Amino acid sequence: MVAGPVGELEHDSVGDRRVSAAEPTAARTPRAGRNLPAAIGVGVGLGAVILTSLLTVRHTFVGVVALAVAVATWELAGALRRGAGVEVALWPVLLGGQAMVWLSWPFGRDGVLAAFVVTILACLLWRLRGGVTGYLRDASASVFTAAYVPLFASFAAMLVLPADGTYRVLCFLILVVSSDTGGYIAGVLFGKHPMAPTISPKKSWEGFTGSLVAGVVAGALTVTLMLDGQWWQGVVFGAALVATATLGDLVESVIKRDLGIKDMGTLLPGHGGLMDRMDSLLPSAVVSWLLLRLFVPS
């Protein structure tokens, strides 16, 4: 799963600063804060993997989600350990996360819920091995990780299960990509008023407006053309996903600032870790499944 060729390139980083005009041009970082060519190249490559899975045997998308969940879980657990000394019950969360994603295929939300509950129990038992000190902290972080990554991602896997699942996933991905790209372009060109200066200094209200316009247009087009829904349903769908994508970006920015880190990982050049690209996708997957199930029953 990837937010798109551009993705959310308005990410902040710990230690961001304004570069004065007196500094040499070579010392300045791009306004987007990332290596744009590398970010685009990686985004296109990941997008190609997703499209290949959807346009060949659509259920292989479940495997793509499962792999992304494993990598993102590993990155988040590592970030919590490095930044705050928190020990996530890694193996229960990794195995439970795979169970959530794969059980979504035959059993839907019932399978996901059952796997999530068992994962929580396994995390609580696993952490007993570490004794009393820090038990509540580590157990809470384990439950948070299990919910934030595999549970949310399982809704993306469930999108592909109906007969029109390919189009449902494409609607979801196109909306998030449109939101990120529209926000990036508007933010770079017109951004002057920070949305949340203490959380993400480079995210502006102008960028959010660009996201909203792009998301609403993309929603109206995709829902009507791909799923035979109503235009107003597409507008609601687009606006909702812009909100959840923005929320996902801000939540991960808060987490990284709290931990004192720039990125969750280093796997993807120009992006950071895979978790850094899934931040807007995870909450959006939940809302996509809920709204498309309501608007366009399978």
Short mmCIF file of C-alpha atoms in Angstrom, two decimals:
data_model
loop_
_atom_site.label_atom_id
_atom_site.label_comp_id
_atom_site.label_asym_id
_atom_site.label_seq_id
_atom_site.Cartn_x
_atom_site.Cartn_y
_atom_site.Cartn_z
CA MET A 1 0.00 0.00 0.00
CA VAL A 2 1.35 3.38 -0.95
CA ALA A 3 -0.10 6.85 -0.85
CA GLY A 4 0.87 7.60 -4.41
CA PRO A 5 3.76 8.79 -6.57
CA VAL A 6 4.03 12.03 -4.68
CA GLY A 7 2.41 10.99 -1.43
CA GLU A 8 2.29 13.26 1.58
CA LEU A 9 5.44 15.25 0.88
CA GLU A 10 4.55 17.98 3.31
CA HIS A 11 5.87 15.85 6.14
CA ASP A 12 7.65 17.66 8.90
CA SER A 13 10.79 16.35 10.49
CA VAL A 14 12.36 16.81 13.87
CA GLY A 15 14.69 19.76 13.70
CA ASP A 16 13.04 21.46 10.71
CA ARG A 17 14.20 25.03 10.36
CA ARG A 18 13.80 27.96 7.98
CA VAL A 19 16.78 28.55 5.66
CA SER A 20 17.73 32.16 5.36
CA ALA A 21 18.47 33.84 2.05
CA ALA A 22 22.08 34.29 3.16
CA GLU A 23 22.75 30.55 3.16
CA PRO A 24 24.23 28.92 0.06
CA THR A 25 21.72 27.48 -2.39
CA ALA A 26 23.31 24.03 -2.10
CA ALA A 27 22.57 23.98 1.61
CA ARG A 28 18.87 24.51 1.12
CA THR A 29 16.50 21.60 1.23
CA PRO A 30 13.55 21.35 -1.15
CA ARG A 31 10.43 23.11 0.07
CA ALA A 32 8.70 19.74 0.03
CA GLY A 33 11.28 18.45 2.48
CA ARG A 34 12.02 15.30 0.46
CA ASN A 35 14.04 14.04 -2.50
CA LEU A 36 11.24 14.46 -5.02
CA PRO A 37 12.64 12.34 -7.90
CA ALA A 38 13.36 9.44 -5.55
CA ALA A 39 9.95 9.81 -3.92
CA ILE A 40 8.18 9.74 -7.28
CA GLY A 41 10.22 6.75 -8.48
CA VAL A 42 9.50 4.72 -5.38
CA GLY A 43 5.82 5.70 -5.43
CA VAL A 44 5.45 4.66 -9.07
CA GLY A 45 7.17 1.33 -8.37
CA LEU A 46 4.96 0.53 -5.41
CA GLY A 47 1.90 1.66 -7.33
CA ALA A 48 2.82 -0.69 -10.16
CA VAL A 49 2.95 -3.64 -7.74
CA ILE A 50 -0.51 -2.79 -6.41
CA LEU A 51 -2.02 -2.31 -9.86
CA THR A 52 -0.52 -5.58 -11.09
CA SER A 53 -2.14 -7.46 -8.21
CA LEU A 54 -5.52 -5.78 -8.78
CA LEU A 55 -5.60 -6.17 -12.55
CA THR A 56 -4.47 -9.81 -12.68
CA VAL A 57 -5.77 -11.94 -9.79
CA ARG A 58 -7.39 -9.38 -7.52
CA HIS A 59 -7.16 -11.50 -4.37
CA THR A 60 -3.36 -11.27 -4.52
CA PHE A 61 -3.92 -7.75 -3.20
CA VAL A 62 -4.58 -9.40 0.16
CA GLY A 63 -0.99 -10.69 0.03
CA VAL A 64 0.30 -7.21 -0.79
CA VAL A 65 -1.56 -5.84 2.24
CA ALA A 66 -0.20 -8.65 4.44
CA LEU A 67 3.39 -7.92 3.40
CA ALA A 68 2.94 -4.19 3.95
CA VAL A 69 1.45 -4.87 7.39
CA ALA A 70 4.42 -7.00 8.42
CA VAL A 71 6.97 -4.37 7.35
CA ALA A 72 5.04 -1.44 8.85
CA THR A 73 4.52 -3.29 12.14
CA TRP A 74 8.24 -4.01 12.37
CA GLU A 75 9.05 -0.34 11.67
CA LEU A 76 6.58 1.02 14.22
CA ALA A 77 7.76 -1.37 16.92
CA GLY A 78 11.36 -0.41 16.19
CA ALA A 79 10.55 3.30 16.34
CA LEU A 80 8.82 2.90 19.70
CA ARG A 81 11.82 1.01 21.03
CA ARG A 82 14.39 3.53 19.75
CA GLY A 83 12.45 6.65 20.64
CA ALA A 84 10.87 5.75 23.97
CA GLY A 85 12.30 2.42 25.11
CA VAL A 86 8.88 0.79 24.63
CA GLU A 87 8.95 -2.95 23.98
CA VAL A 88 6.06 -4.00 21.78
CA ALA A 89 5.13 -7.69 21.98
CA LEU A 90 6.50 -8.00 18.47
CA TRP A 91 5.88 -11.64 17.60
CA PRO A 92 2.28 -11.74 18.82
CA VAL A 93 1.55 -8.54 16.92
CA LEU A 94 3.29 -9.74 13.76
CA LEU A 95 1.57 -13.13 13.76
CA GLY A 96 -1.75 -11.71 14.90
CA GLY A 97 -1.53 -9.05 12.22
CA GLN A 98 -1.12 -11.69 9.53
CA ALA A 99 -4.09 -13.57 10.98
CA MET A 100 -6.25 -10.44 10.81
CA VAL A 101 -5.42 -9.78 7.17
CA TRP A 102 -5.70 -13.36 5.92
CA LEU A 103 -8.82 -14.23 7.91
CA SER A 104 -10.54 -11.24 6.36
CA TRP A 105 -10.64 -13.19 3.08
CA PRO A 106 -12.86 -16.13 4.04
CA PHE A 107 -14.54 -14.70 7.14
CA GLY A 108 -14.72 -10.94 6.59
CA ARG A 109 -15.03 -8.66 9.60
CA ASP A 110 -15.83 -11.58 11.93
CA GLY A 111 -12.45 -13.13 11.16
CA VAL A 112 -10.68 -9.80 11.61
CA LEU A 113 -12.34 -9.15 14.97
CA ALA A 114 -11.62 -12.66 16.26
CA ALA A 115 -7.95 -12.42 15.26
CA PHE A 116 -7.66 -8.97 16.84
CA VAL A 117 -9.07 -10.12 20.18
CA VAL A 118 -6.78 -13.16 20.27
CA THR A 119 -3.83 -10.91 19.40
CA ILE A 120 -4.60 -8.65 22.37
CA LEU A 121 -4.74 -11.63 24.71
CA ALA A 122 -1.47 -12.95 23.31
CA CYS A 123 0.20 -9.55 23.82
CA LEU A 124 -0.92 -9.39 27.45
CA LEU A 125 0.39 -12.88 28.14
CA TRP A 126 3.64 -12.34 26.21
CA ARG A 127 4.55 -9.22 28.17
CA LEU A 128 4.23 -11.09 31.50
CA ARG A 129 7.66 -12.54 30.74
CA GLY A 130 9.18 -9.07 31.24
CA GLY A 131 7.97 -8.59 34.81
CA VAL A 132 6.09 -5.75 36.47
CA THR A 133 8.15 -2.71 35.48
CA GLY A 134 6.74 -1.06 32.36
CA TYR A 135 4.05 -3.71 31.87
CA LEU A 136 1.17 -1.27 31.32
CA ARG A 137 3.27 0.90 29.01
CA ASP A 138 4.44 -1.99 26.83
CA ALA A 139 1.09 -3.80 26.80
CA SER A 140 -0.74 -0.60 25.80
CA ALA A 141 1.77 0.06 23.02
CA SER A 142 1.31 -3.51 21.77
CA VAL A 143 -2.47 -3.15 21.61
CA PHE A 144 -2.08 0.24 19.91
CA THR A 145 0.27 -1.21 17.30
CA ALA A 146 -2.07 -4.14 16.61
CA ALA A 147 -5.00 -1.76 16.10
CA TYR A 148 -3.19 1.00 14.23
CA VAL A 149 -1.52 -1.16 11.59
CA PRO A 150 -3.01 -4.63 10.94
CA LEU A 151 -6.56 -3.96 12.14
CA PHE A 152 -6.93 -0.81 10.04
CA ALA A 153 -5.15 -2.39 7.07
CA SER A 154 -7.50 -5.37 7.15
CA PHE A 155 -10.28 -3.06 5.96
CA ALA A 156 -8.24 -2.42 2.80
CA ALA A 157 -8.03 -6.18 2.28
CA MET A 158 -11.80 -6.49 2.75
CA LEU A 159 -12.37 -3.89 0.03
CA VAL A 160 -11.11 -6.30 -2.62
CA LEU A 161 -13.32 -9.26 -1.66
CA PRO A 162 -16.62 -8.38 -3.44
CA ALA A 163 -17.00 -9.05 -7.17
CA ASP A 164 -16.30 -5.35 -7.86
CA GLY A 165 -13.46 -5.31 -5.33
CA THR A 166 -10.85 -4.14 -7.83
CA TYR A 167 -12.82 -0.95 -8.42
CA ARG A 168 -13.44 -0.44 -4.71
CA VAL A 169 -9.71 -0.58 -3.98
CA LEU A 170 -8.95 1.69 -6.93
CA CYS A 171 -11.49 4.24 -5.66
CA PHE A 172 -9.87 4.15 -2.24
CA LEU A 173 -6.32 4.52 -3.59
CA ILE A 174 -7.17 7.17 -6.17
CA LEU A 175 -8.86 9.25 -3.48
CA VAL A 176 -5.87 9.12 -1.14
CA VAL A 177 -3.41 9.83 -3.96
CA SER A 178 -5.56 12.75 -5.15
CA SER A 179 -5.75 14.15 -1.64
CA ASP A 180 -1.98 13.90 -1.11
CA THR A 181 -1.10 15.26 -4.54
CA GLY A 182 -3.61 18.10 -4.45
CA GLY A 183 -2.43 19.05 -0.98
CA TYR A 184 1.21 18.93 -2.00
CA ILE A 185 0.76 21.12 -5.08
CA ALA A 186 -1.47 23.69 -3.37
CA GLY A 187 0.76 23.72 -0.30
CA VAL A 188 3.94 24.33 -2.28
CA LEU A 189 2.40 26.99 -4.52
CA PHE A 190 0.14 28.83 -2.09
CA GLY A 191 0.81 27.57 1.44
CA LYS A 192 1.09 30.44 3.92
CA HIS A 193 -1.13 29.58 6.88
CA PRO A 194 0.01 26.56 8.94
CA MET A 195 -2.71 24.12 9.87
CA ALA A 196 -0.95 22.66 12.90
CA PRO A 197 2.36 24.50 13.37
CA THR A 198 3.43 22.58 16.46
CA ILE A 199 2.71 19.21 14.85
CA SER A 200 3.44 19.57 11.14
CA PRO A 201 4.82 23.03 10.28
CA LYS A 202 4.73 22.45 6.51
CA LYS A 203 1.07 21.46 6.39
CA SER A 204 -1.04 24.49 5.48
CA TRP A 205 -4.71 25.35 5.20
CA GLU A 206 -4.11 26.15 1.54
CA GLY A 207 -2.75 22.64 1.10
CA PHE A 208 -5.78 21.18 2.86
CA THR A 209 -8.05 23.15 0.53
CA GLY A 210 -6.16 21.69 -2.44
CA SER A 211 -6.61 18.22 -0.97
CA LEU A 212 -10.32 18.83 -0.48
CA VAL A 213 -10.89 20.06 -4.04
CA ALA A 214 -8.91 17.20 -5.58
CA GLY A 215 -10.52 14.62 -3.29
CA VAL A 216 -14.09 15.73 -3.94
CA VAL A 217 -13.59 15.78 -7.72
CA ALA A 218 -11.87 12.39 -7.67
CA GLY A 219 -14.58 10.98 -5.42
CA ALA A 220 -17.41 12.12 -7.64
CA LEU A 221 -15.71 10.70 -10.74
CA THR A 222 -14.58 7.36 -9.33
CA VAL A 223 -17.77 6.47 -7.48
CA THR A 224 -20.00 7.29 -10.46
CA LEU A 225 -17.79 5.83 -13.20
CA MET A 226 -16.36 2.77 -11.42
CA LEU A 227 -19.12 1.78 -9.00
CA ASP A 228 -22.26 3.26 -10.58
CA GLY A 229 -22.92 5.27 -7.45
CA GLN A 230 -24.48 8.75 -7.18
CA TRP A 231 -22.35 11.86 -7.63
CA TRP A 232 -23.25 13.17 -4.19
CA GLN A 233 -22.07 9.90 -2.67
CA GLY A 234 -18.74 10.44 -4.40
CA VAL A 235 -18.53 13.96 -2.99
CA VAL A 236 -19.19 12.71 0.55
CA PHE A 237 -16.74 9.85 0.03
CA GLY A 238 -14.06 12.22 -1.25
CA ALA A 239 -14.47 14.73 1.58
CA ALA A 240 -14.43 11.97 4.20
CA LEU A 241 -11.23 10.46 2.85
CA VAL A 242 -9.51 13.83 2.69
CA ALA A 243 -10.36 14.26 6.37
CA THR A 244 -9.11 10.79 7.34
CA ALA A 245 -5.97 11.07 5.20
CA THR A 246 -5.12 14.40 6.80
CA LEU A 247 -5.86 12.99 10.25
CA GLY A 248 -3.60 10.02 9.53
CA ASP A 249 -0.76 12.32 8.51
CA LEU A 250 -1.13 14.45 11.62
CA VAL A 251 -1.37 11.45 13.95
CA GLU A 252 1.85 9.96 12.63
CA SER A 253 3.55 13.37 12.83
CA VAL A 254 2.54 13.59 16.49
CA ILE A 255 3.91 10.10 17.14
CA LYS A 256 7.22 10.90 15.47
CA ARG A 257 7.60 14.20 17.29
CA ASP A 258 6.79 12.49 20.58
CA LEU A 259 9.45 9.87 19.86
CA GLY A 260 11.94 12.45 18.57
CA ILE A 261 12.48 10.75 15.21
CA LYS A 262 12.29 11.95 11.61
CA ASP A 263 11.00 8.79 9.91
CA MET A 264 9.67 5.42 10.99
CA GLY A 265 12.27 3.66 8.84
CA THR A 266 14.69 3.96 5.93
CA LEU A 267 13.37 1.34 3.53
CA LEU A 268 12.06 3.70 0.83
CA PRO A 269 14.37 6.40 -0.61
CA GLY A 270 12.66 9.79 -0.57
CA HIS A 271 9.88 8.51 1.69
CA GLY A 272 11.45 7.10 4.83
CA GLY A 273 9.86 3.85 5.95
CA LEU A 274 6.86 2.06 4.54
CA MET A 275 4.93 3.14 7.63
CA ASP A 276 5.58 6.75 6.60
CA ARG A 277 3.65 6.06 3.39
CA MET A 278 0.80 4.20 5.07
CA ASP A 279 -0.11 6.91 7.56
CA SER A 280 -2.89 8.41 5.45
CA LEU A 281 -3.97 5.04 4.04
CA LEU A 282 -4.68 3.24 7.30
CA PRO A 283 -7.59 5.31 8.69
CA SER A 284 -8.83 5.95 5.16
CA ALA A 285 -9.15 2.21 4.53
CA VAL A 286 -11.60 1.91 7.44
CA VAL A 287 -13.76 4.80 6.26
CA SER A 288 -13.61 3.59 2.64
CA TRP A 289 -14.94 0.17 3.58
CA LEU A 290 -17.71 1.65 5.73
CA LEU A 291 -18.91 4.26 3.22
CA LEU A 292 -18.68 2.10 0.11
CA ARG A 293 -20.51 -0.69 1.92
CA LEU A 294 -23.25 1.84 2.75
CA PHE A 295 -23.40 3.64 -0.61
CA VAL A 296 -22.76 0.75 -3.01
CA PRO A 297 -23.75 -2.56 -1.35
CA SER A 298 -21.99 -5.52 -2.92
#
